Each structure stands twice: as structure tokens, then as C-alpha cells.
Short mmCIF file of C-alpha atoms in Angstrom, two decimals:
data_model
loop_
_atom_site.label_atom_id
_atom_site.label_comp_id
_atom_site.label_asym_id
_atom_site.label_seq_id
_atom_site.Cartn_x
_atom_site.Cartn_y
_atom_site.Cartn_z
CA MET A 15 319.99 43.01 -7.14
CA THR A 16 320.67 43.48 -10.80
CA HIS A 17 322.63 46.52 -11.90
CA SER A 18 322.23 47.92 -15.39
CA ARG A 19 325.24 49.41 -17.03
CA SER A 20 324.96 52.99 -18.15
CA TYR A 21 326.48 54.03 -21.45
CA VAL A 22 325.81 57.70 -20.96
CA GLY A 23 328.88 59.62 -21.96
CA ARG A 24 330.56 56.62 -23.59
CA HIS A 25 331.20 56.40 -27.31
CA ARG A 26 331.15 53.26 -29.41
CA ARG A 27 332.12 52.82 -33.01
CA PRO A 28 329.10 51.91 -35.12
CA ASP A 29 328.90 48.33 -36.37
CA PRO A 30 328.70 48.52 -40.21
CA ARG A 31 326.39 45.50 -40.30
CA ARG A 32 323.97 47.11 -37.88
CA THR A 33 324.13 50.36 -39.81
CA ARG A 34 323.25 48.62 -43.07
CA ALA A 35 320.42 46.68 -41.39
CA ALA A 36 318.99 49.81 -39.83
CA GLY A 37 319.20 51.63 -43.14
CA LEU A 38 317.41 48.81 -44.91
CA ALA A 39 314.68 48.75 -42.26
CA ALA A 40 314.22 52.50 -42.51
CA ALA A 41 314.05 52.39 -46.28
CA THR A 42 311.52 49.58 -46.12
CA ALA A 43 309.38 51.54 -43.68
CA VAL A 44 309.47 54.65 -45.86
CA ALA A 45 308.60 52.65 -48.97
CA ALA A 46 305.72 51.01 -47.16
CA SER A 47 304.39 54.35 -46.04
CA LEU A 48 304.52 55.69 -49.58
CA THR A 49 303.03 52.63 -51.25
CA VAL A 50 299.38 53.07 -52.19
CA VAL A 51 297.56 49.85 -51.41
CA PRO A 52 294.88 49.38 -54.07
CA THR A 53 291.32 49.18 -52.81
CA VAL A 54 289.89 45.69 -53.05
CA ILE A 55 287.31 45.87 -55.81
CA PRO A 56 285.13 42.94 -56.80
CA ALA A 57 285.97 41.47 -60.18
CA ALA A 58 282.46 42.43 -61.23
CA ALA A 59 283.25 46.12 -60.79
CA ALA A 60 284.56 46.19 -64.36
CA ASP A 61 281.78 47.52 -66.54
CA PRO A 62 279.81 44.56 -67.95
CA ALA A 63 278.39 44.83 -71.44
CA GLY A 64 275.40 47.14 -71.54
CA CYS A 65 276.42 49.06 -68.40
CA SER A 66 277.90 52.51 -67.82
CA ALA A 67 279.10 54.06 -64.59
CA ILE A 68 276.90 56.67 -62.90
CA ASP A 69 277.11 58.27 -59.45
CA ASN A 70 277.77 56.66 -56.06
CA GLY A 71 279.58 53.63 -57.43
CA ALA A 72 276.53 52.45 -59.37
CA PHE A 73 276.03 51.45 -62.99
CA GLN A 74 273.16 52.05 -65.38
CA CYS A 75 272.58 48.76 -67.17
CA THR A 76 270.34 47.30 -69.83
CA VAL A 77 269.09 43.84 -68.88
CA HIS A 78 267.42 41.55 -71.37
CA SER A 79 264.40 39.51 -70.30
CA ALA A 80 264.17 36.26 -72.22
CA SER A 81 260.66 35.61 -70.90
CA MET A 82 259.39 38.93 -72.29
CA ASN A 83 261.91 39.25 -75.14
CA ARG A 84 262.71 42.87 -74.34
CA ASP A 85 265.18 44.98 -72.40
CA PHE A 86 264.78 46.85 -69.11
CA PRO A 87 266.85 49.58 -67.47
CA VAL A 88 268.37 48.37 -64.20
CA ILE A 89 270.72 50.25 -61.87
CA VAL A 90 273.28 48.02 -60.14
CA ARG A 91 275.50 49.08 -57.24
CA PRO A 92 278.03 46.26 -56.72
CA ALA A 93 278.85 44.94 -53.27
CA LEU A 94 281.82 46.55 -51.54
CA THR A 95 283.71 43.27 -51.14
CA PRO A 96 284.48 40.53 -53.68
CA ASP A 97 282.71 37.16 -53.83
CA ASN A 98 279.78 38.62 -51.91
CA ASN A 99 276.51 36.74 -52.45
CA ARG A 100 274.26 39.24 -50.63
CA VAL A 101 271.78 41.06 -52.90
CA ALA A 102 269.00 43.56 -52.24
CA GLN A 103 266.29 44.13 -54.88
CA PHE A 104 264.30 47.37 -54.76
CA ILE A 105 260.80 47.60 -56.25
CA ASP A 106 259.25 50.96 -57.07
CA GLY A 107 255.60 51.93 -56.76
CA ALA A 108 252.92 51.27 -59.35
CA ASP A 109 253.73 54.34 -61.45
CA SER A 110 257.38 53.41 -61.96
CA GLY A 111 259.21 55.33 -64.68
CA ASN A 112 262.43 54.73 -66.58
CA VAL A 113 264.45 55.19 -63.38
CA ASN A 114 263.57 53.33 -60.21
CA GLY A 115 262.11 55.78 -57.70
CA TRP A 116 264.29 54.43 -54.90
CA VAL A 117 267.17 56.08 -56.77
CA SER A 118 265.54 59.17 -58.26
CA ALA A 119 263.37 60.18 -55.28
CA GLY A 120 264.39 57.95 -52.40
CA GLY A 121 268.11 58.71 -52.29
CA ALA A 122 268.88 55.04 -51.69
CA LEU A 123 272.32 55.06 -53.31
CA GLN A 124 273.54 57.77 -50.95
CA ALA A 125 271.78 56.42 -47.86
CA LEU A 126 273.07 52.88 -48.40
CA ALA A 127 276.58 53.75 -49.55
CA ASN A 128 278.17 51.72 -46.76
CA GLU A 129 275.95 48.65 -47.08
CA ASP A 130 277.97 45.69 -48.32
CA ALA A 131 275.56 44.00 -50.70
CA THR A 132 274.78 44.25 -54.40
CA LEU A 133 271.92 46.74 -54.70
CA VAL A 134 269.61 46.26 -57.69
CA PHE A 135 267.05 48.81 -58.87
CA PRO A 136 264.99 47.60 -61.85
CA ALA A 137 262.60 49.89 -63.71
CA MET A 138 259.58 47.83 -64.72
CA ASP A 139 256.27 48.54 -66.41
CA PRO A 140 253.85 50.55 -64.25
CA PHE A 141 250.76 49.01 -62.62
CA THR A 142 251.70 45.41 -63.38
CA TRP A 143 252.02 44.37 -59.72
CA VAL A 144 255.24 42.38 -60.28
CA GLN A 145 253.19 39.50 -61.68
CA ASP A 146 253.50 36.89 -64.40
CA TRP A 147 250.31 37.86 -66.19
CA ASP A 148 248.22 34.96 -67.41
CA GLY A 149 247.99 35.04 -71.19
CA ASP A 150 250.31 38.05 -71.60
CA GLN A 151 253.86 37.12 -72.48
CA GLY A 152 254.83 40.79 -72.34
CA LYS A 153 254.26 40.95 -68.58
CA GLN A 154 256.32 38.31 -66.79
CA PHE A 155 257.77 40.26 -63.89
CA ASP A 156 257.79 37.54 -61.25
CA THR A 157 260.04 35.55 -63.58
CA PHE A 158 262.16 38.62 -64.30
CA MET A 159 262.78 39.36 -60.62
CA SER A 160 263.15 35.84 -59.24
CA GLN A 161 264.91 34.06 -62.11
CA GLU A 162 266.33 36.39 -64.73
CA LEU A 163 267.89 39.02 -62.46
CA PRO A 164 269.74 36.46 -60.31
CA GLN A 165 271.10 34.80 -63.45
CA TYR A 166 272.11 38.20 -64.81
CA LEU A 167 273.97 39.05 -61.59
CA GLN A 168 275.75 35.71 -61.65
CA ASP A 169 276.77 35.94 -65.30
CA ASN A 170 277.64 39.64 -65.51
CA TRP A 171 278.60 40.73 -62.01
CA GLY A 172 280.11 37.59 -60.56
CA VAL A 173 277.63 37.36 -57.69
CA PRO A 174 278.02 33.82 -56.32
CA ASN A 175 274.99 31.76 -57.36
CA GLY A 176 273.32 35.01 -58.38
CA GLY A 177 272.42 35.63 -54.76
CA ARG A 178 269.85 32.83 -54.74
CA GLY A 179 268.97 32.23 -51.12
CA THR A 180 270.76 35.39 -49.99
CA THR A 181 268.61 38.04 -51.66
CA GLY A 182 266.41 40.53 -49.89
CA VAL A 183 263.48 42.22 -51.62
CA THR A 184 261.88 45.50 -50.64
CA GLY A 185 259.10 47.52 -52.21
CA LEU A 186 256.68 50.32 -51.53
CA SER A 187 252.99 50.75 -52.36
CA SER A 188 252.19 48.17 -55.06
CA GLY A 189 255.85 47.19 -54.79
CA GLY A 190 255.20 46.29 -51.15
CA TYR A 191 252.73 43.70 -52.37
CA GLY A 192 255.21 42.65 -55.05
CA ALA A 193 258.01 42.15 -52.54
CA MET A 194 255.84 40.15 -50.16
CA ASN A 195 254.41 38.01 -52.95
CA LEU A 196 257.82 37.28 -54.49
CA ALA A 197 259.11 36.10 -51.12
CA ALA A 198 256.05 33.89 -50.55
CA ASN A 199 256.38 32.41 -54.03
CA HIS A 200 260.15 31.90 -53.82
CA PRO A 201 261.34 31.36 -50.23
CA ASP A 202 264.34 29.54 -51.67
CA ILE A 203 265.46 32.78 -53.35
CA TYR A 204 264.56 35.47 -50.82
CA SER A 205 265.98 35.63 -47.30
CA SER A 206 264.68 39.03 -46.16
CA VAL A 207 261.67 41.27 -46.91
CA TYR A 208 260.78 44.88 -46.22
CA ALA A 209 257.35 46.05 -47.41
CA LEU A 210 256.16 49.64 -47.08
CA SER A 211 252.61 50.96 -47.44
CA GLY A 212 251.37 47.97 -49.40
CA ILE A 213 248.37 45.72 -49.80
CA TYR A 214 248.65 42.06 -48.91
CA ASP A 215 245.30 40.39 -49.65
CA PRO A 216 244.14 40.90 -53.27
CA GLY A 217 241.14 38.70 -52.56
CA MET A 218 239.50 41.18 -50.19
CA PRO A 219 236.93 43.50 -51.86
CA LEU A 220 238.74 46.84 -51.54
CA GLN A 221 242.19 45.45 -52.25
CA ARG A 222 240.79 43.45 -55.16
CA ALA A 223 239.34 46.66 -56.57
CA VAL A 224 242.69 48.44 -56.20
CA VAL A 225 244.65 45.73 -58.01
CA ASP A 226 242.12 45.03 -60.75
CA GLY A 227 241.17 48.66 -61.31
CA THR A 228 244.71 50.02 -61.62
CA ALA A 229 245.84 47.06 -63.73
CA MET A 230 243.00 47.49 -66.23
CA PHE A 231 242.96 51.28 -66.35
CA ASN A 232 246.70 51.59 -66.89
CA ASN A 233 247.11 48.68 -69.31
CA ASN A 234 244.60 49.65 -72.00
CA PHE A 235 241.84 47.66 -70.31
CA GLU A 236 243.50 44.47 -71.53
CA GLY A 237 242.69 42.60 -68.34
CA ILE A 238 244.08 41.82 -64.93
CA PRO A 239 247.07 39.69 -63.96
CA TRP A 240 245.09 36.50 -63.33
CA ALA A 241 242.79 34.63 -65.68
CA ASN A 242 240.95 32.96 -62.80
CA GLU A 243 240.63 32.96 -59.04
CA GLY A 244 243.20 30.20 -58.76
CA GLY A 245 245.86 32.61 -59.94
CA ARG A 246 244.74 35.24 -57.46
CA VAL A 247 244.88 32.74 -54.60
CA ALA A 248 248.34 31.56 -55.65
CA ASN A 249 249.55 35.17 -55.47
CA ASN A 250 247.96 36.16 -52.17
CA PRO A 251 250.58 36.77 -49.45
CA THR A 252 247.93 36.61 -46.73
CA LEU A 253 246.74 33.16 -47.77
CA ASN A 254 250.33 32.04 -48.33
CA ILE A 255 251.71 33.55 -45.14
CA ASP A 256 253.14 30.21 -43.98
CA ARG A 257 255.64 30.42 -46.84
CA LEU A 258 257.03 33.67 -45.44
CA THR A 259 259.66 31.94 -43.34
CA MET A 260 262.33 34.64 -43.60
CA PRO A 261 262.59 37.87 -41.51
CA VAL A 262 259.93 40.32 -42.70
CA ILE A 263 259.48 44.00 -41.81
CA VAL A 264 256.20 45.75 -42.67
CA SER A 265 255.65 49.47 -42.17
CA ALA A 266 252.82 51.92 -42.74
CA SER A 267 251.76 55.38 -41.56
CA SER A 268 248.55 57.02 -40.45
CA GLY A 269 247.98 59.12 -43.56
CA VAL A 270 248.43 62.41 -41.70
CA PRO A 271 250.84 64.37 -43.92
CA ASN A 272 254.14 65.52 -42.49
CA LEU A 273 253.52 69.22 -43.01
CA LEU A 274 256.99 70.08 -41.70
CA GLY A 275 258.68 67.67 -44.08
CA ASP A 276 259.02 67.26 -47.84
CA MET A 277 255.53 67.58 -49.30
CA GLY A 278 256.75 66.59 -52.74
CA PRO A 279 256.27 68.33 -56.10
CA ASP A 280 252.49 68.55 -55.57
CA PRO A 281 251.69 69.28 -51.90
CA ILE A 282 247.94 69.33 -52.58
CA ALA A 283 248.06 65.83 -54.06
CA THR A 284 250.13 64.67 -51.09
CA VAL A 285 247.30 65.76 -48.80
CA VAL A 286 244.25 64.92 -50.94
CA LYS A 287 245.50 61.63 -52.39
CA GLY A 288 248.52 60.63 -50.35
CA GLY A 289 246.69 60.94 -47.06
CA PRO A 290 243.79 58.57 -47.83
CA TYR A 291 246.05 56.18 -49.74
CA GLU A 292 248.34 55.77 -46.75
CA THR A 293 245.44 55.42 -44.33
CA GLY A 294 244.19 52.57 -46.50
CA SER A 295 247.64 51.01 -46.50
CA MET A 296 247.75 51.17 -42.72
CA ILE A 297 244.39 49.40 -42.50
CA PHE A 298 245.56 46.72 -44.95
CA THR A 299 248.76 46.34 -42.93
CA ALA A 300 246.80 45.92 -39.70
CA GLU A 301 244.67 43.24 -41.35
CA PHE A 302 247.81 41.43 -42.44
CA GLN A 303 249.20 41.76 -38.92
CA ALA A 304 246.08 40.09 -37.50
CA ARG A 305 246.52 37.21 -39.95
CA ALA A 306 250.20 36.92 -39.02
CA ALA A 307 249.29 36.75 -35.34
CA LEU A 308 246.74 33.99 -35.98
CA ALA A 309 249.35 32.08 -37.96
CA GLY A 310 251.95 32.51 -35.21
CA ARG A 311 254.39 34.23 -37.57
CA THR A 312 256.77 35.80 -35.05
CA ASN A 313 259.29 36.47 -37.82
CA ILE A 314 257.08 39.26 -39.22
CA GLU A 315 257.60 42.64 -37.54
CA PHE A 316 255.14 45.51 -37.94
CA LYS A 317 256.01 49.18 -37.54
CA TYR A 318 253.61 52.12 -37.64
CA ASP A 319 254.24 55.85 -37.83
CA LEU A 320 251.76 58.41 -36.53
CA ILE A 321 252.78 60.88 -39.23
CA GLY A 322 253.11 60.22 -42.93
CA ALA A 323 251.21 60.24 -46.22
CA HIS A 324 251.65 57.93 -49.20
CA ALA A 325 254.75 59.81 -50.30
CA TRP A 326 258.53 59.68 -50.44
CA ASP A 327 258.96 61.74 -47.29
CA THR A 328 257.28 58.90 -45.38
CA TRP A 329 259.25 56.14 -47.07
CA ARG A 330 262.62 57.87 -46.66
CA ARG A 331 262.00 58.41 -42.95
CA ALA A 332 260.83 54.84 -42.40
CA SER A 333 263.65 53.34 -44.44
CA PHE A 334 266.67 55.41 -43.50
CA ASP A 335 265.93 57.70 -40.55
CA GLN A 336 264.19 54.96 -38.57
CA GLY A 337 266.69 52.31 -39.66
CA ASN A 338 264.29 49.79 -41.17
CA MET A 339 266.18 49.50 -44.45
CA HIS A 340 269.47 48.88 -42.71
CA GLN A 341 267.85 46.18 -40.59
CA PHE A 342 266.32 44.63 -43.71
CA ILE A 343 269.76 44.39 -45.33
CA ALA A 344 271.30 43.03 -42.13
CA ASN A 345 268.65 40.27 -42.21
CA ILE A 346 269.72 39.03 -45.65
#
């Protein structure tokens, strides 16, 4: 049986060496507790030329397009960690303004504050369907999204390889078509897709009318994106569904407005226009789902909501409340 010796009540002279060592350890501990460890910030967090800091860690930038020889406003929220090659591109609807609607109306910067990827919000010309227009050098948006933005991120933000192969693309309404078509055209660039309330077969009569009609009416009747049917076929996600090899999420709603939610700045328009528009999108989505089933594309997931018009209330709920946007980014 081992007996431990008790030193209770006994006094020992302190060893000077131990005293100095203890003092040094204590001082080191105090210094460590008072030292502010700097947050790891990617090298790209320094403001690149043409960028200025805005809210939520994002920057308002001016990005030059060599293919169109003009500049575009783009909001960039850098990744939270350095040397991060994950990128998410956000495409607005057809009536995009000078600020991407995902930021101004969707609240994406706040909702995605903890997502560790470079978030990119370009503001492009309205009703151009994210296409390289045949015969119109001023509308080359497929090139802008798939080639020029990755190079810009690589050169100005230090994103490894510009995120090529590790970029997700999401879009709503006409941007839903744009996102799906970009991914089908460039599966080497895009690794994840989330499309909301879009159209996916511009060769079908009603969807053809939507694309051609809005493109002509809102671009001074100068034409449509494609000079011939070959161009339309080449940019048809339904016909090119076998090139959608990455994880894809597609969502749509019934068209029944969420009367208890945010009805937007014009509640009447949300009901009269937003309702039928979203019902049409749900039908187009169901048609695309049938084609995906025939093609055996198990990587494409479809989600429907019983309530929701063609409006930001619907897209915010689908994206953030229902978690689809977070899953989309996780898939990158």
C-alpha cells in the first residue's frame, strides 16, 4: 500500500528558479490572453481597382467586358477563408437593374453571410436571357459569365483558377433559364445549379413566345438572341439535358399568392401578373422534370411549393427559409 506524504502545516522555502519559471509562465499566459489574434482574411479582401466596400463584407465593383467593350456593375462578397476556389454566381430576373435583385430585394448578402464561397452578383442588361446574341457584339452575356467573370476573379480577387470547375450558378425567372443554360453549355466551369421559376425549353411554342417576345419588345425590336434555329437548339437546356452532369435543384410554386407574406411594392401586380407567371413556370418546370425522368437524370432535384407567386417573397422562402440556396452552395 502506497502512502502519500502530507505537507499540510509544513513550510518550505520557495525555490527561486521555480518562482521565476512560474512568473514567466503566468506572464506568458496573461500576454496570450490579451493578444488580439488577427482574423484570417483572404489576400483578395484588399480593395481591387474599381471596387469599394459596401455592407456585409461585400464590394461594389466595376468589371470590364472585353467581348462587349463596356463595363458592368458587379457586387462581390469574398470567401471567408483564403485560397478558396468556391464561387457562386447569382443571376437576376429579366428586368434586372443597376443592382442585382438578389442583393436589393432578395437579402442574399445577409442570408448567406456564413457561406464560405465568393458570392458574385452581376447586373446585366434586361431581357437578354444571358445569351451571346448572334450578330450583336453588345450582348455577349454567356461569354461574360462563363469566361470573363472567372478571369476577373482570378486576376483581381485571387480566386484559384477563377473558380473554374468549382462555380455554382443560380438564377430566377429568365435567370433560371440562364443558369441552366450556362451549366449545360459549360459543365467544365459549373459544378452546381439552382434554378427558380424558369423556362427550360425555348423551342416549345409558349416558351418560344416568351423568350422571343420579351427579347424583341425590350431591345428596340432589334431581334432575338439567335439568328437561326441551330442557335436555339444549342441553347436549349431540355435538349441538352445530358450535359447537366452536376447537382441541379429546380423549384417553382403554384402561382397562388402568399397573402400573409410580402406582397411586394405592387400587391395587385403580384396577384394579376405574378400569379399566372408562376403558374406557367410551374408547368414549364414539370415539363422539364418529365424530360429529366426520361433521360434518367437522377442528379436533378425538383421542389414545388403550394403557395407562391412570381415574386421575391416566393424566391426568398424557397432559397433561404426552405434551405435550397444553402444546399446549392454545399453542392459546389
